[in-house]
């Protein structure tokens, strides 16, 4: 099977590498030139446009920054025009359910099967092929796509119709953002009160709150290492999408709105390119006043 893979950022480049290692023939494209060099050494071809990437593809995958980027590439950038009738398109970007349904409708008119399949897991999970995939779309299309999805994932969960995978991703990231924001605030409180960061983390990762995420972000805060595994700007985008979806569902979502404000403040202070653990700097990293 020939695959077009579009979007070679922190996650996409590693996901594309997993597909090459699984034996798929890849043509890749990225909006910013120069991101494909490593993949080309592994045998991938580089296209100069989305339409060119799709020209010979049996399946296309996008892993882009936001809803606007996906719509631009698929509907205006030539990807859908380049895909042949009967081919498969999988969007793995975090977008709104409304965006996924719009993409699905456009694909249906073209005779292209569609899935929304956003992922959870950061850079290490992408490199190891251990992402969790939340899939929206027809079950028969998922079964057809499963051989493509499996090399990138440790688990694939079918959430329902088109758009339901995207909804689940917003639920997932909103939950992560809320849990970690509370941890950052609690960590800062402890530090202000004279507790050591090491002791705080030892207790929290040994009790009922223990999780791989808490340990990962706790170590980042402790070492003040905000190298992006999942950038703050992307988490801010996801939280804001969750707020917008709450409005569509006529759900007040007070915690989501509070989180949205915190992440917007962090972006305003130029923390967007750092890992979202940098949100602690809104409270005061390591107990220091902001």
GROMACS .gro file of N, CA and C in nm, residues 201-262:
model
  186
  201UNK      N    1   0.703   1.542   4.482
  201UNK     CA    2   0.687   1.447   4.372
  201UNK      C    3   0.691   1.303   4.421
  202UNK      N    4   0.774   1.274   4.520
  202UNK     CA    5   0.781   1.138   4.573
  202UNK      C    6   0.647   1.095   4.632
  203UNK      N    7   0.584   1.185   4.708
  203UNK     CA    8   0.456   1.151   4.770
  203UNK      C    9   0.347   1.135   4.664
  204UNK      N   10   0.337   1.230   4.573
  204UNK     CA   11   0.228   1.228   4.475
  204UNK      C   12   0.240   1.110   4.378
  205UNK      N   13   0.363   1.070   4.344
  205UNK     CA   14   0.381   0.958   4.251
  205UNK      C   15   0.383   0.823   4.322
  206UNK      N   16   0.364   0.824   4.455
  206UNK     CA   17   0.358   0.699   4.531
  206UNK      C   18   0.219   0.667   4.582
  207UNK      N   19   0.127   0.759   4.563
  207UNK     CA   20  -0.008   0.741   4.615
  207UNK      C   21  -0.112   0.725   4.507
  208UNK      N   22  -0.236   0.763   4.543
  208UNK     CA   23  -0.350   0.741   4.454
  208UNK      C   24  -0.342   0.823   4.325
  209UNK      N   25  -0.268   0.932   4.327
  209UNK     CA   26  -0.256   1.018   4.208
  209UNK      C   27  -0.150   0.970   4.109
  210UNK      N   28  -0.076   0.868   4.145
  210UNK     CA   29   0.037   0.823   4.063
  210UNK      C   30  -0.007   0.789   3.921
  211UNK      N   31   0.071   0.837   3.822
  211UNK     CA   32   0.046   0.806   3.682
  211UNK      C   33   0.171   0.838   3.603
  212UNK      N   34   0.188   0.777   3.485
  212UNK     CA   35   0.302   0.812   3.401
  212UNK      C   36   0.305   0.960   3.367
  213UNK      N   37   0.188   1.020   3.345
  213UNK     CA   38   0.182   1.162   3.310
  213UNK      C   39   0.230   1.249   3.425
  214UNK      N   40   0.185   1.219   3.546
  214UNK     CA   41   0.228   1.297   3.662
  214UNK      C   42   0.379   1.288   3.681
  215UNK      N   43   0.435   1.170   3.664
  215UNK     CA   44   0.580   1.156   3.679
  215UNK      C   45   0.654   1.232   3.570
  216UNK      N   46   0.604   1.223   3.446
  216UNK     CA   47   0.670   1.290   3.334
  216UNK      C   48   0.670   1.441   3.353
  217UNK      N   49   0.554   1.498   3.382
  217UNK     CA   50   0.546   1.643   3.397
  217UNK      C   51   0.606   1.689   3.530
  218UNK      N   52   0.599   1.603   3.630
  218UNK     CA   53   0.662   1.636   3.758
  218UNK      C   54   0.814   1.648   3.745
  219UNK      N   55   0.874   1.556   3.673
  219UNK     CA   56   1.019   1.563   3.650
  219UNK      C   57   1.055   1.686   3.568
  220UNK      N   58   0.972   1.721   3.471
  220UNK     CA   59   0.998   1.841   3.390
  220UNK      C   60   0.997   1.966   3.477
  221UNK      N   61   0.901   1.974   3.567
  221UNK     CA   62   0.890   2.090   3.657
  221UNK      C   63   1.007   2.093   3.754
  222UNK      N   64   1.042   1.977   3.807
  222UNK     CA   65   1.150   1.968   3.904
  222UNK      C   66   1.282   2.013   3.844
  223UNK      N   67   1.307   1.974   3.720
  223UNK     CA   68   1.432   2.008   3.653
  223UNK      C   69   1.423   2.138   3.572
  224UNK      N   70   1.304   2.197   3.571
  224UNK     CA   71   1.279   2.316   3.489
  224UNK      C   72   1.322   2.291   3.345
  225UNK      N   73   1.287   2.172   3.297
  225UNK     CA   74   1.318   2.132   3.159
  225UNK      C   75   1.188   2.134   3.079
  226UNK      N   76   1.171   2.237   2.999
  226UNK     CA   77   1.048   2.255   2.925
  226UNK      C   78   1.065   2.230   2.776
  227UNK      N   79   1.162   2.144   2.741
  227UNK     CA   80   1.176   2.101   2.602
  227UNK      C   81   1.046   2.035   2.560
  228UNK      N   82   0.990   2.075   2.446
  228UNK     CA   83   0.854   2.029   2.412
  228UNK      C   84   0.843   1.882   2.374
  229UNK      N   85   0.767   1.809   2.453
  229UNK     CA   86   0.717   1.677   2.414
  229UNK      C   87   0.577   1.694   2.358
  230UNK      N   88   0.503   1.785   2.417
  230UNK     CA   89   0.373   1.829   2.366
  230UNK      C   90   0.364   1.978   2.397
  231UNK      N   91   0.367   2.060   2.295
  231UNK     CA   92   0.386   2.203   2.315
  231UNK      C   93   0.266   2.269   2.382
  232UNK      N   94   0.295   2.374   2.457
  232UNK     CA   95   0.191   2.448   2.526
  232UNK      C   96   0.091   2.509   2.427
  233UNK      N   97   0.140   2.557   2.313
  233UNK     CA   98   0.049   2.619   2.216
  233UNK      C   99  -0.053   2.518   2.163
  234UNK      N  100  -0.013   2.392   2.149
  234UNK     CA  101  -0.106   2.291   2.101
  234UNK      C  102  -0.207   2.251   2.209
  235UNK      N  103  -0.161   2.243   2.334
  235UNK     CA  104  -0.256   2.214   2.442
  235UNK      C  105  -0.352   2.331   2.459
  236UNK      N  106  -0.303   2.453   2.445
  236UNK     CA  107  -0.391   2.570   2.453
  236UNK      C  108  -0.499   2.565   2.346
  237UNK      N  109  -0.458   2.524   2.225
  237UNK     CA  110  -0.555   2.511   2.115
  237UNK      C  111  -0.660   2.407   2.148
  238UNK      N  112  -0.618   2.294   2.205
  238UNK     CA  113  -0.711   2.186   2.235
  238UNK      C  114  -0.810   2.225   2.344
  239UNK      N  115  -0.761   2.294   2.447
  239UNK     CA  116  -0.850   2.341   2.555
  239UNK      C  117  -0.952   2.439   2.499
  240UNK      N  118  -0.907   2.526   2.411
  240UNK     CA  119  -1.000   2.624   2.352
  240UNK      C  120  -1.104   2.554   2.264
  241UNK      N  121  -1.063   2.452   2.190
  241UNK     CA  122  -1.159   2.374   2.111
  241UNK      C  123  -1.263   2.308   2.201
  242UNK      N  124  -1.219   2.261   2.319
  242UNK     CA  125  -1.313   2.200   2.413
  242UNK      C  126  -1.413   2.303   2.465
  243UNK      N  127  -1.367   2.426   2.489
  243UNK     CA  128  -1.459   2.532   2.532
  243UNK      C  129  -1.561   2.560   2.422
  244UNK      N  130  -1.515   2.569   2.299
  244UNK     CA  131  -1.607   2.593   2.187
  244UNK      C  132  -1.709   2.481   2.172
  245UNK      N  133  -1.663   2.356   2.190
  245UNK     CA  134  -1.755   2.243   2.180
  245UNK      C  135  -1.857   2.245   2.293
  246UNK      N  136  -1.813   2.287   2.411
  246UNK     CA  137  -1.907   2.300   2.524
  246UNK      C  138  -2.016   2.401   2.492
  247UNK      N  139  -1.977   2.510   2.427
  247UNK     CA  140  -2.075   2.611   2.388
  247UNK      C  141  -2.177   2.553   2.289
  248UNK      N  142  -2.128   2.471   2.195
  248UNK     CA  143  -2.221   2.408   2.100
  248UNK      C  144  -2.320   2.316   2.171
  249UNK      N  145  -2.273   2.254   2.278
  249UNK     CA  146  -2.359   2.161   2.352
  249UNK      C  147  -2.436   2.232   2.463
  250UNK      N  148  -2.425   2.365   2.470
  250UNK     CA  149  -2.493   2.446   2.572
  250UNK      C  150  -2.459   2.399   2.712
  251UNK      N  151  -2.329   2.378   2.734
  251UNK     CA  152  -2.274   2.331   2.861
  251UNK      C  153  -2.180   2.439   2.912
  252UNK      N  154  -2.201   2.485   3.033
  252UNK     CA  155  -2.127   2.601   3.083
  252UNK      C  156  -1.978   2.577   3.096
  253UNK      N  157  -1.936   2.459   3.145
  253UNK     CA  158  -1.795   2.418   3.153
  253UNK      C  159  -1.706   2.523   3.221
  254UNK      N  160  -1.730   2.553   3.348
  254UNK     CA  161  -1.652   2.657   3.415
  254UNK      C  162  -1.504   2.625   3.429
  255UNK      N  163  -1.470   2.499   3.452
  255UNK     CA  164  -1.328   2.463   3.467
  255UNK      C  165  -1.255   2.478   3.334
  256UNK      N  166  -1.322   2.438   3.226
  256UNK     CA  167  -1.262   2.453   3.094
  256UNK      C  168  -1.231   2.599   3.064
  257UNK      N  169  -1.322   2.687   3.101
  257UNK     CA  170  -1.302   2.830   3.076
  257UNK      C  171  -1.186   2.885   3.159
  258UNK      N  172  -1.175   2.838   3.282
  258UNK     CA  173  -1.063   2.881   3.366
  258UNK      C  174  -0.931   2.834   3.306
  259UNK      N  175  -0.926   2.709   3.263
  259UNK     CA  176  -0.805   2.656   3.199
  259UNK      C  177  -0.771   2.733   3.072
  260UNK      N  178  -0.873   2.765   2.994
  260UNK     CA  179  -0.853   2.840   2.871
  260UNK      C  180  -0.784   2.972   2.901
  261UNK      N  181  -0.828   3.039   3.005
  261UNK     CA  182  -0.765   3.165   3.044
  261UNK      C  183  -0.621   3.149   3.086
  262UNK      N  184  -0.592   3.044   3.162
  262UNK     CA  185  -0.454   3.019   3.207
  262UNK      C  186  -0.362   2.992   3.089
   0.00000   0.00000   0.00000
